[in-house]
Amino acid sequence: MDLQLSGRVAVITGASKGIGLAVTRTLLDEGVRVVAASRTSTPELEALSGDLLHVPTDLMDPEAPAQIVEKAVTEFGGLDILVNNAGGPPPGVTLPRFGFLAATDEDWRAMFEFNLFSVVRTVRAAITPMLARGEGSIVNISSANAHSPAPMNVDYNAAKAGLNNLTKALSEEFAPQGIRVNTVSPGPVRTAWWTKSGGAADIIAAQAGTDRDSVINKVAPEMMKLTTGRLAEPQEIADVVALLASPRSASTTGADFAVDSGFLKQI
């Protein structure tokens, strides 16, 4: 299928690894000119070919989103696609947290700053150049946990639920002006959040009295009742993002797409 994306300009946050790296690679393969924003680069990002510009940035800085968008407009002449992928634990934070009382006020502030307020600022910066184009697609990477309230990571879940609400509101306001806004809600994905040393798999392994590989391959899928029996791969999320970014999805806006291995059971 031709996604009709060649020559378009995209900004992707959290682009150096995991889901963001997979989205960056996928859009480059479709001929998109990509501004990849992340705190640091990675060998995997640097190995990609195509019209790619890496912008080192820290989205905890309120000025960063506007600077990223300005780079896209300056270097590539405009903006068509925004993928707000950066999220999860704020810099220096490790999840999961067990229970509501485990998070302080500062923990809540940092979580919302990274997972919601940075998106608000990036969208605010992106809207003007998209309006100038007469169209655009914004894809916000949310989480299946936004739909599944639980005491584990309650601050993260609440921030992502806010992101879903924001997405609906943005779609309602800007779809008549040609800007579509959707969310993709992954479940557990085989990324560094799970696999890195000291990451979620190690933390759960310590609680469960097992090892990291067992958590990733057996304990977590069983604990989360994943219908497929496995964590998703980043590319599986990237494929959905690419379709939503495409004019092929011209009538899709204000929607949420679960790519969650069957985690969500609700209708």
PDB file of C-alpha atoms in Angstrom:
ATOM      1  CA  MET A   1       0.000   0.000   0.000  1.00  0.00           C
ATOM      2  CA  ASP A   2       1.274   3.464  -0.898  1.00  0.00           C
ATOM      3  CA  LEU A   3       0.793   5.562   2.222  1.00  0.00           C
ATOM      4  CA  GLN A   4       1.225   8.777   0.194  1.00  0.00           C
ATOM      5  CA  LEU A   5       3.736  10.124   2.699  1.00  0.00           C
ATOM      6  CA  SER A   6       6.726  10.827   0.462  1.00  0.00           C
ATOM      7  CA  GLY A   7       8.065  14.362   0.886  1.00  0.00           C
ATOM      8  CA  ARG A   8       6.082  15.141   4.011  1.00  0.00           C
ATOM      9  CA  VAL A   9       7.739  16.505   7.144  1.00  0.00           C
ATOM     10  CA  ALA A  10       7.452  14.882  10.568  1.00  0.00           C
ATOM     11  CA  VAL A  11       8.561  15.654  14.103  1.00  0.00           C
ATOM     12  CA  ILE A  12       8.975  12.608  16.344  1.00  0.00           C
ATOM     13  CA  THR A  13       9.784  12.962  20.041  1.00  0.00           C
ATOM     14  CA  GLY A  14      11.593  10.258  21.984  1.00  0.00           C
ATOM     15  CA  ALA A  15      12.960   9.130  18.629  1.00  0.00           C
ATOM     16  CA  SER A  16      16.279   7.527  19.552  1.00  0.00           C
ATOM     17  CA  LYS A  17      15.086   4.124  20.790  1.00  0.00           C
ATOM     18  CA  GLY A  18      12.136   1.820  21.266  1.00  0.00           C
ATOM     19  CA  ILE A  19       8.832   2.873  19.716  1.00  0.00           C
ATOM     20  CA  GLY A  20      10.173   6.265  18.644  1.00  0.00           C
ATOM     21  CA  LEU A  21      13.078   4.694  16.770  1.00  0.00           C
ATOM     22  CA  ALA A  22      10.717   2.258  15.026  1.00  0.00           C
ATOM     23  CA  VAL A  23       8.417   5.133  14.007  1.00  0.00           C
ATOM     24  CA  THR A  24      11.386   7.145  12.747  1.00  0.00           C
ATOM     25  CA  ARG A  25      12.671   4.230  10.660  1.00  0.00           C
ATOM     26  CA  THR A  26       9.211   3.491   9.264  1.00  0.00           C
ATOM     27  CA  LEU A  27       8.475   7.067   8.218  1.00  0.00           C
ATOM     28  CA  LEU A  28      11.928   7.464   6.667  1.00  0.00           C
ATOM     29  CA  ASP A  29      11.268   4.304   4.654  1.00  0.00           C
ATOM     30  CA  GLU A  30       8.077   5.966   3.408  1.00  0.00           C
ATOM     31  CA  GLY A  31      10.037   8.988   2.159  1.00  0.00           C
ATOM     32  CA  VAL A  32       9.190  11.319   5.048  1.00  0.00           C
ATOM     33  CA  ARG A  33      11.660  14.005   6.099  1.00  0.00           C
ATOM     34  CA  VAL A  34      12.044  13.502   9.842  1.00  0.00           C
ATOM     35  CA  VAL A  35      13.114  15.709  12.727  1.00  0.00           C
ATOM     36  CA  ALA A  36      13.987  13.207  15.452  1.00  0.00           C
ATOM     37  CA  ALA A  37      13.998  14.728  18.933  1.00  0.00           C
ATOM     38  CA  SER A  38      15.557  13.025  21.933  1.00  0.00           C
ATOM     39  CA  ARG A  39      17.844  13.863  24.821  1.00  0.00           C
ATOM     40  CA  THR A  40      20.694  11.929  23.215  1.00  0.00           C
ATOM     41  CA  SER A  41      21.264  10.096  19.968  1.00  0.00           C
ATOM     42  CA  THR A  42      21.965   6.377  19.632  1.00  0.00           C
ATOM     43  CA  PRO A  43      23.974   4.292  17.162  1.00  0.00           C
ATOM     44  CA  GLU A  44      20.696   2.825  15.918  1.00  0.00           C
ATOM     45  CA  LEU A  45      19.310   6.289  15.143  1.00  0.00           C
ATOM     46  CA  GLU A  46      22.539   7.430  13.506  1.00  0.00           C
ATOM     47  CA  ALA A  47      22.543   4.332  11.300  1.00  0.00           C
ATOM     48  CA  LEU A  48      19.247   5.296   9.648  1.00  0.00           C
ATOM     49  CA  SER A  49      19.331   6.734   6.158  1.00  0.00           C
ATOM     50  CA  GLY A  50      17.128   9.384   4.575  1.00  0.00           C
ATOM     51  CA  ASP A  51      16.241  12.994   5.284  1.00  0.00           C
ATOM     52  CA  LEU A  52      16.851  12.830   9.024  1.00  0.00           C
ATOM     53  CA  LEU A  53      17.755  15.616  11.426  1.00  0.00           C
ATOM     54  CA  HIS A  54      18.411  14.785  15.078  1.00  0.00           C
ATOM     55  CA  VAL A  55      17.639  17.569  17.559  1.00  0.00           C
ATOM     56  CA  PRO A  56      19.088  16.988  21.049  1.00  0.00           C
ATOM     57  CA  THR A  57      16.450  18.215  23.466  1.00  0.00           C
ATOM     58  CA  ASP A  58      15.018  17.765  26.938  1.00  0.00           C
ATOM     59  CA  LEU A  59      11.225  17.952  26.930  1.00  0.00           C
ATOM     60  CA  MET A  60      11.261  18.785  30.637  1.00  0.00           C
ATOM     61  CA  ASP A  61      12.390  22.223  29.406  1.00  0.00           C
ATOM     62  CA  PRO A  62       9.246  24.260  28.579  1.00  0.00           C
ATOM     63  CA  GLU A  63      11.079  25.981  25.713  1.00  0.00           C
ATOM     64  CA  ALA A  64      12.108  22.744  23.979  1.00  0.00           C
ATOM     65  CA  PRO A  65       8.906  21.933  22.036  1.00  0.00           C
ATOM     66  CA  ALA A  66       8.814  25.237  20.184  1.00  0.00           C
ATOM     67  CA  GLN A  67      12.509  24.899  19.335  1.00  0.00           C
ATOM     68  CA  ILE A  68      11.961  21.435  17.840  1.00  0.00           C
ATOM     69  CA  VAL A  69       9.102  22.603  15.636  1.00  0.00           C
ATOM     70  CA  GLU A  70      11.059  25.676  14.579  1.00  0.00           C
ATOM     71  CA  LYS A  71      13.877  23.366  13.425  1.00  0.00           C
ATOM     72  CA  ALA A  72      11.431  21.408  11.256  1.00  0.00           C
ATOM     73  CA  VAL A  73      10.078  24.566   9.653  1.00  0.00           C
ATOM     74  CA  THR A  74      13.537  26.065   9.133  1.00  0.00           C
ATOM     75  CA  GLU A  75      15.211  22.938   7.765  1.00  0.00           C
ATOM     76  CA  PHE A  76      12.358  21.328   5.828  1.00  0.00           C
ATOM     77  CA  GLY A  77       9.952  24.191   5.130  1.00  0.00           C
ATOM     78  CA  GLY A  78       6.945  23.194   7.207  1.00  0.00           C
ATOM     79  CA  LEU A  79       5.330  20.465   9.251  1.00  0.00           C
ATOM     80  CA  ASP A  80       2.799  17.779   8.308  1.00  0.00           C
ATOM     81  CA  ILE A  81       3.109  15.097  10.989  1.00  0.00           C
ATOM     82  CA  LEU A  82       3.724  15.204  14.734  1.00  0.00           C
ATOM     83  CA  VAL A  83       4.254  12.024  16.727  1.00  0.00           C
ATOM     84  CA  ASN A  84       4.317  12.705  20.462  1.00  0.00           C
ATOM     85  CA  ASN A  85       6.073   9.529  21.500  1.00  0.00           C
ATOM     86  CA  ALA A  86       8.270  10.696  24.403  1.00  0.00           C
ATOM     87  CA  GLY A  87       6.761   9.486  27.642  1.00  0.00           C
ATOM     88  CA  GLY A  88       6.958   6.923  30.379  1.00  0.00           C
ATOM     89  CA  PRO A  89       9.269   7.469  33.344  1.00  0.00           C
ATOM     90  CA  PRO A  90      10.622  11.033  33.450  1.00  0.00           C
ATOM     91  CA  PRO A  91      14.417  11.339  33.228  1.00  0.00           C
ATOM     92  CA  GLY A  92      16.025   9.726  36.267  1.00  0.00           C
ATOM     93  CA  VAL A  93      12.860   7.845  37.313  1.00  0.00           C
ATOM     94  CA  THR A  94      12.355   4.077  37.254  1.00  0.00           C
ATOM     95  CA  LEU A  95       8.955   2.433  37.117  1.00  0.00           C
ATOM     96  CA  PRO A  96       6.934   0.554  38.249  1.00  0.00           C
ATOM     97  CA  ARG A  97       5.788   2.134  41.483  1.00  0.00           C
ATOM     98  CA  PHE A  98       3.611  -0.009  43.695  1.00  0.00           C
ATOM     99  CA  GLY A  99       0.714   1.855  45.297  1.00  0.00           C
ATOM    100  CA  PHE A 100      -0.642   5.398  45.466  1.00  0.00           C
ATOM    101  CA  LEU A 101       1.446   6.411  48.489  1.00  0.00           C
ATOM    102  CA  ALA A 102       4.704   5.605  46.680  1.00  0.00           C
ATOM    103  CA  ALA A 103       4.517   8.817  44.596  1.00  0.00           C
ATOM    104  CA  THR A 104       5.241  12.242  46.106  1.00  0.00           C
ATOM    105  CA  ASP A 105       3.960  15.604  44.878  1.00  0.00           C
ATOM    106  CA  GLU A 106       7.209  16.058  42.981  1.00  0.00           C
ATOM    107  CA  ASP A 107       6.798  12.628  41.394  1.00  0.00           C
ATOM    108  CA  TRP A 108       3.339  13.631  40.173  1.00  0.00           C
ATOM    109  CA  ARG A 109       4.602  16.967  38.832  1.00  0.00           C
ATOM    110  CA  ALA A 110       7.441  15.336  36.919  1.00  0.00           C
ATOM    111  CA  MET A 111       5.165  12.623  35.518  1.00  0.00           C
ATOM    112  CA  PHE A 112       2.629  15.125  34.215  1.00  0.00           C
ATOM    113  CA  GLU A 113       5.357  17.444  32.931  1.00  0.00           C
ATOM    114  CA  PHE A 114       6.860  14.685  30.821  1.00  0.00           C
ATOM    115  CA  ASN A 115       3.753  12.783  29.723  1.00  0.00           C
ATOM    116  CA  LEU A 116       1.163  15.548  29.339  1.00  0.00           C
ATOM    117  CA  PHE A 117       2.478  19.115  29.563  1.00  0.00           C
ATOM    118  CA  SER A 118       5.286  18.504  27.063  1.00  0.00           C
ATOM    119  CA  VAL A 119       2.673  17.220  24.614  1.00  0.00           C
ATOM    120  CA  VAL A 120       0.509  20.299  25.198  1.00  0.00           C
ATOM    121  CA  ARG A 121       3.473  22.532  24.365  1.00  0.00           C
ATOM    122  CA  THR A 122       4.556  20.533  21.329  1.00  0.00           C
ATOM    123  CA  VAL A 123       1.056  20.516  19.880  1.00  0.00           C
ATOM    124  CA  ARG A 124       0.723  24.248  20.551  1.00  0.00           C
ATOM    125  CA  ALA A 125       3.919  24.841  18.573  1.00  0.00           C
ATOM    126  CA  ALA A 126       2.896  22.481  15.745  1.00  0.00           C
ATOM    127  CA  ILE A 127      -0.610  23.791  15.129  1.00  0.00           C
ATOM    128  CA  THR A 128       0.446  27.036  13.410  1.00  0.00           C
ATOM    129  CA  PRO A 129       2.649  25.488  10.686  1.00  0.00           C
ATOM    130  CA  MET A 130       0.062  22.748  10.149  1.00  0.00           C
ATOM    131  CA  LEU A 131      -2.680  25.329   9.686  1.00  0.00           C
ATOM    132  CA  ALA A 132      -0.430  27.048   7.171  1.00  0.00           C
ATOM    133  CA  ARG A 133      -0.320  23.758   5.235  1.00  0.00           C
ATOM    134  CA  GLY A 134      -4.088  23.367   5.487  1.00  0.00           C
ATOM    135  CA  GLU A 135      -3.758  19.880   6.943  1.00  0.00           C
ATOM    136  CA  GLY A 136      -1.779  17.757   9.376  1.00  0.00           C
ATOM    137  CA  SER A 137      -1.763  14.604  11.443  1.00  0.00           C
ATOM    138  CA  ILE A 138      -0.918  14.405  15.129  1.00  0.00           C
ATOM    139  CA  VAL A 139      -0.455  10.994  16.743  1.00  0.00           C
ATOM    140  CA  ASN A 140      -0.109  10.875  20.515  1.00  0.00           C
ATOM    141  CA  ILE A 141       1.372   7.722  22.018  1.00  0.00           C
ATOM    142  CA  SER A 142      -0.732   7.000  25.075  1.00  0.00           C
ATOM    143  CA  SER A 143      -1.028   3.745  27.005  1.00  0.00           C
ATOM    144  CA  ALA A 144      -3.514   0.957  27.564  1.00  0.00           C
ATOM    145  CA  ASN A 145      -3.148   1.871  31.247  1.00  0.00           C
ATOM    146  CA  ALA A 146      -5.040   5.095  30.532  1.00  0.00           C
ATOM    147  CA  HIS A 147      -8.125   2.863  30.249  1.00  0.00           C
ATOM    148  CA  SER A 148      -7.284   0.538  33.109  1.00  0.00           C
ATOM    149  CA  PRO A 149      -7.045   2.342  36.479  1.00  0.00           C
ATOM    150  CA  ALA A 150      -4.775   0.512  38.899  1.00  0.00           C
ATOM    151  CA  PRO A 151      -2.656   1.359  41.945  1.00  0.00           C
ATOM    152  CA  MET A 152       0.555   0.426  40.100  1.00  0.00           C
ATOM    153  CA  ASN A 153       1.976   3.545  38.380  1.00  0.00           C
ATOM    154  CA  VAL A 154      -1.132   5.527  39.266  1.00  0.00           C
ATOM    155  CA  ASP A 155       0.508   8.878  38.380  1.00  0.00           C
ATOM    156  CA  TYR A 156       1.548   7.624  34.942  1.00  0.00           C
ATOM    157  CA  ASN A 157      -1.892   6.154  34.273  1.00  0.00           C
ATOM    158  CA  ALA A 158      -3.576   9.428  35.213  1.00  0.00           C
ATOM    159  CA  ALA A 159      -1.276  11.463  32.962  1.00  0.00           C
ATOM    160  CA  LYS A 160      -2.034   9.202  30.002  1.00  0.00           C
ATOM    161  CA  ALA A 161      -5.764   9.392  30.687  1.00  0.00           C
ATOM    162  CA  GLY A 162      -5.397  13.164  30.508  1.00  0.00           C
ATOM    163  CA  LEU A 163      -3.573  12.778  27.196  1.00  0.00           C
ATOM    164  CA  ASN A 164      -6.502  10.823  25.759  1.00  0.00           C
ATOM    165  CA  ASN A 165      -8.920  13.540  26.840  1.00  0.00           C
ATOM    166  CA  LEU A 166      -6.672  16.196  25.317  1.00  0.00           C
ATOM    167  CA  THR A 167      -6.548  14.267  22.041  1.00  0.00           C
ATOM    168  CA  LYS A 168     -10.333  14.184  21.774  1.00  0.00           C
ATOM    169  CA  ALA A 169     -10.571  17.911  22.502  1.00  0.00           C
ATOM    170  CA  LEU A 170      -7.895  18.771  19.918  1.00  0.00           C
ATOM    171  CA  SER A 171      -9.626  16.678  17.285  1.00  0.00           C
ATOM    172  CA  GLU A 172     -12.936  18.361  17.958  1.00  0.00           C
ATOM    173  CA  GLU A 173     -11.419  21.816  17.507  1.00  0.00           C
ATOM    174  CA  PHE A 174      -8.985  21.282  14.647  1.00  0.00           C
ATOM    175  CA  ALA A 175     -10.406  18.488  12.464  1.00  0.00           C
ATOM    176  CA  PRO A 176     -12.623  21.024  10.646  1.00  0.00           C
ATOM    177  CA  GLN A 177      -9.390  22.845   9.756  1.00  0.00           C
ATOM    178  CA  GLY A 178      -7.729  19.742   8.354  1.00  0.00           C
ATOM    179  CA  ILE A 179      -5.686  18.592  11.351  1.00  0.00           C
ATOM    180  CA  ARG A 180      -6.427  15.070  12.524  1.00  0.00           C
ATOM    181  CA  VAL A 181      -5.477  14.010  16.068  1.00  0.00           C
ATOM    182  CA  ASN A 182      -5.466  10.397  17.262  1.00  0.00           C
ATOM    183  CA  THR A 183      -3.918   8.245  19.959  1.00  0.00           C
ATOM    184  CA  VAL A 184      -2.216   4.887  19.844  1.00  0.00           C
ATOM    185  CA  SER A 185      -2.333   3.044  23.164  1.00  0.00           C
ATOM    186  CA  PRO A 186       0.301   0.328  23.504  1.00  0.00           C
ATOM    187  CA  GLY A 187       0.246  -2.286  26.188  1.00  0.00           C
ATOM    188  CA  PRO A 188       3.582  -3.681  27.371  1.00  0.00           C
ATOM    189  CA  VAL A 189       6.191  -3.341  24.628  1.00  0.00           C
ATOM    190  CA  ARG A 190       9.621  -4.954  24.468  1.00  0.00           C
ATOM    191  CA  THR A 191      11.590  -1.738  24.965  1.00  0.00           C
ATOM    192  CA  ALA A 192      14.300  -0.554  27.338  1.00  0.00           C
ATOM    193  CA  TRP A 193      11.612   0.354  29.890  1.00  0.00           C
ATOM    194  CA  TRP A 194      11.257  -3.411  30.401  1.00  0.00           C
ATOM    195  CA  THR A 195      14.588  -4.822  29.311  1.00  0.00           C
ATOM    196  CA  LYS A 196      17.279  -2.470  30.644  1.00  0.00           C
ATOM    197  CA  SER A 197      19.239  -3.308  33.760  1.00  0.00           C
ATOM    198  CA  GLY A 198      17.212  -2.065  36.723  1.00  0.00           C
ATOM    199  CA  GLY A 199      14.127  -1.629  34.547  1.00  0.00           C
ATOM    200  CA  ALA A 200      10.570  -2.878  35.009  1.00  0.00           C
ATOM    201  CA  ALA A 201      11.450  -6.541  34.421  1.00  0.00           C
ATOM    202  CA  ASP A 202      14.165  -6.473  37.085  1.00  0.00           C
ATOM    203  CA  ILE A 203      11.893  -4.696  39.567  1.00  0.00           C
ATOM    204  CA  ILE A 204       9.057  -7.170  39.036  1.00  0.00           C
ATOM    205  CA  ALA A 205      11.514 -10.062  39.122  1.00  0.00           C
ATOM    206  CA  ALA A 206      12.699  -8.957  42.567  1.00  0.00           C
ATOM    207  CA  GLN A 207       9.084  -8.846  43.785  1.00  0.00           C
ATOM    208  CA  ALA A 208       8.212 -12.213  42.229  1.00  0.00           C
ATOM    209  CA  GLY A 209      11.423 -14.028  43.125  1.00  0.00           C
ATOM    210  CA  THR A 210      12.387 -14.792  39.548  1.00  0.00           C
ATOM    211  CA  ASP A 211      14.621 -13.421  36.791  1.00  0.00           C
ATOM    212  CA  ARG A 212      14.298 -10.735  34.087  1.00  0.00           C
ATOM    213  CA  ASP A 213      13.814 -13.096  31.127  1.00  0.00           C
ATOM    214  CA  SER A 214      11.109 -15.034  32.949  1.00  0.00           C
ATOM    215  CA  VAL A 215       9.262 -11.789  33.698  1.00  0.00           C
ATOM    216  CA  ILE A 216       9.380 -10.635  30.067  1.00  0.00           C
ATOM    217  CA  ASN A 217       8.509 -13.993  28.521  1.00  0.00           C
ATOM    218  CA  LYS A 218       6.121 -15.492  31.068  1.00  0.00           C
ATOM    219  CA  VAL A 219       5.368 -13.617  34.302  1.00  0.00           C
ATOM    220  CA  ALA A 220       4.348 -10.263  32.784  1.00  0.00           C
ATOM    221  CA  PRO A 221       2.186 -11.740  29.983  1.00  0.00           C
ATOM    222  CA  GLU A 222       0.402 -13.943  32.528  1.00  0.00           C
ATOM    223  CA  MET A 223       0.094 -11.174  35.125  1.00  0.00           C
ATOM    224  CA  MET A 224      -1.370  -8.772  32.547  1.00  0.00           C
ATOM    225  CA  LYS A 225      -3.513 -11.479  30.919  1.00  0.00           C
ATOM    226  CA  LEU A 226      -2.117 -10.759  27.465  1.00  0.00           C
ATOM    227  CA  THR A 227      -4.227 -12.685  24.976  1.00  0.00           C
ATOM    228  CA  THR A 228      -1.324 -13.090  22.548  1.00  0.00           C
ATOM    229  CA  GLY A 229       0.902 -14.381  25.343  1.00  0.00           C
ATOM    230  CA  ARG A 230       3.717 -11.922  24.609  1.00  0.00           C
ATOM    231  CA  LEU A 231       4.821  -8.305  24.809  1.00  0.00           C
ATOM    232  CA  ALA A 232       4.357  -6.290  21.612  1.00  0.00           C
ATOM    233  CA  GLU A 233       7.285  -5.281  19.428  1.00  0.00           C
ATOM    234  CA  PRO A 234       7.974  -1.568  18.733  1.00  0.00           C
ATOM    235  CA  GLN A 235       7.469  -2.076  14.996  1.00  0.00           C
ATOM    236  CA  GLU A 236       3.887  -3.182  15.602  1.00  0.00           C
ATOM    237  CA  ILE A 237       3.111   0.199  17.127  1.00  0.00           C
ATOM    238  CA  ALA A 238       5.061   2.045  14.430  1.00  0.00           C
ATOM    239  CA  ASP A 239       2.996   0.448  11.664  1.00  0.00           C
ATOM    240  CA  VAL A 240      -0.229   1.815  13.157  1.00  0.00           C
ATOM    241  CA  VAL A 241       1.323   5.252  13.638  1.00  0.00           C
ATOM    242  CA  ALA A 242       2.385   5.364   9.995  1.00  0.00           C
ATOM    243  CA  LEU A 243      -1.124   4.536   8.816  1.00  0.00           C
ATOM    244  CA  LEU A 244      -2.634   7.233  11.046  1.00  0.00           C
ATOM    245  CA  ALA A 245      -0.099   9.762   9.759  1.00  0.00           C
ATOM    246  CA  SER A 246      -1.075   8.928   6.193  1.00  0.00           C
ATOM    247  CA  PRO A 247      -3.754  10.552   4.028  1.00  0.00           C
ATOM    248  CA  ARG A 248      -5.104   7.007   3.758  1.00  0.00           C
ATOM    249  CA  SER A 249      -6.591   7.712   7.216  1.00  0.00           C
ATOM    250  CA  ALA A 250      -8.218  10.977   6.145  1.00  0.00           C
ATOM    251  CA  SER A 251     -11.488  10.236   7.962  1.00  0.00           C
ATOM    252  CA  THR A 252      -9.894   8.934  11.153  1.00  0.00           C
ATOM    253  CA  THR A 253      -9.684  11.506  13.932  1.00  0.00           C
ATOM    254  CA  GLY A 254     -10.360  11.582  17.647  1.00  0.00           C
ATOM    255  CA  ALA A 255      -9.820   7.814  17.721  1.00  0.00           C
ATOM    256  CA  ASP A 256      -7.753   5.611  20.011  1.00  0.00           C
ATOM    257  CA  PHE A 257      -6.053   2.459  18.731  1.00  0.00           C
ATOM    258  CA  ALA A 258      -5.022  -0.223  21.214  1.00  0.00           C
ATOM    259  CA  VAL A 259      -1.915  -2.196  20.208  1.00  0.00           C
ATOM    260  CA  ASP A 260      -1.758  -4.025  23.504  1.00  0.00           C
ATOM    261  CA  SER A 261      -1.483  -7.803  22.968  1.00  0.00           C
ATOM    262  CA  GLY A 262      -5.095  -8.146  24.113  1.00  0.00           C
ATOM    263  CA  PHE A 263      -4.510  -6.449  27.470  1.00  0.00           C
ATOM    264  CA  LEU A 264      -7.704  -4.362  27.441  1.00  0.00           C
ATOM    265  CA  LYS A 265     -10.844  -6.469  27.857  1.00  0.00           C
ATOM    266  CA  GLN A 266     -13.397  -3.651  28.040  1.00  0.00           C
ATOM    267  CA  ILE A 267     -15.910  -2.968  25.274  1.00  0.00           C
TER     268      ILE A 267
END
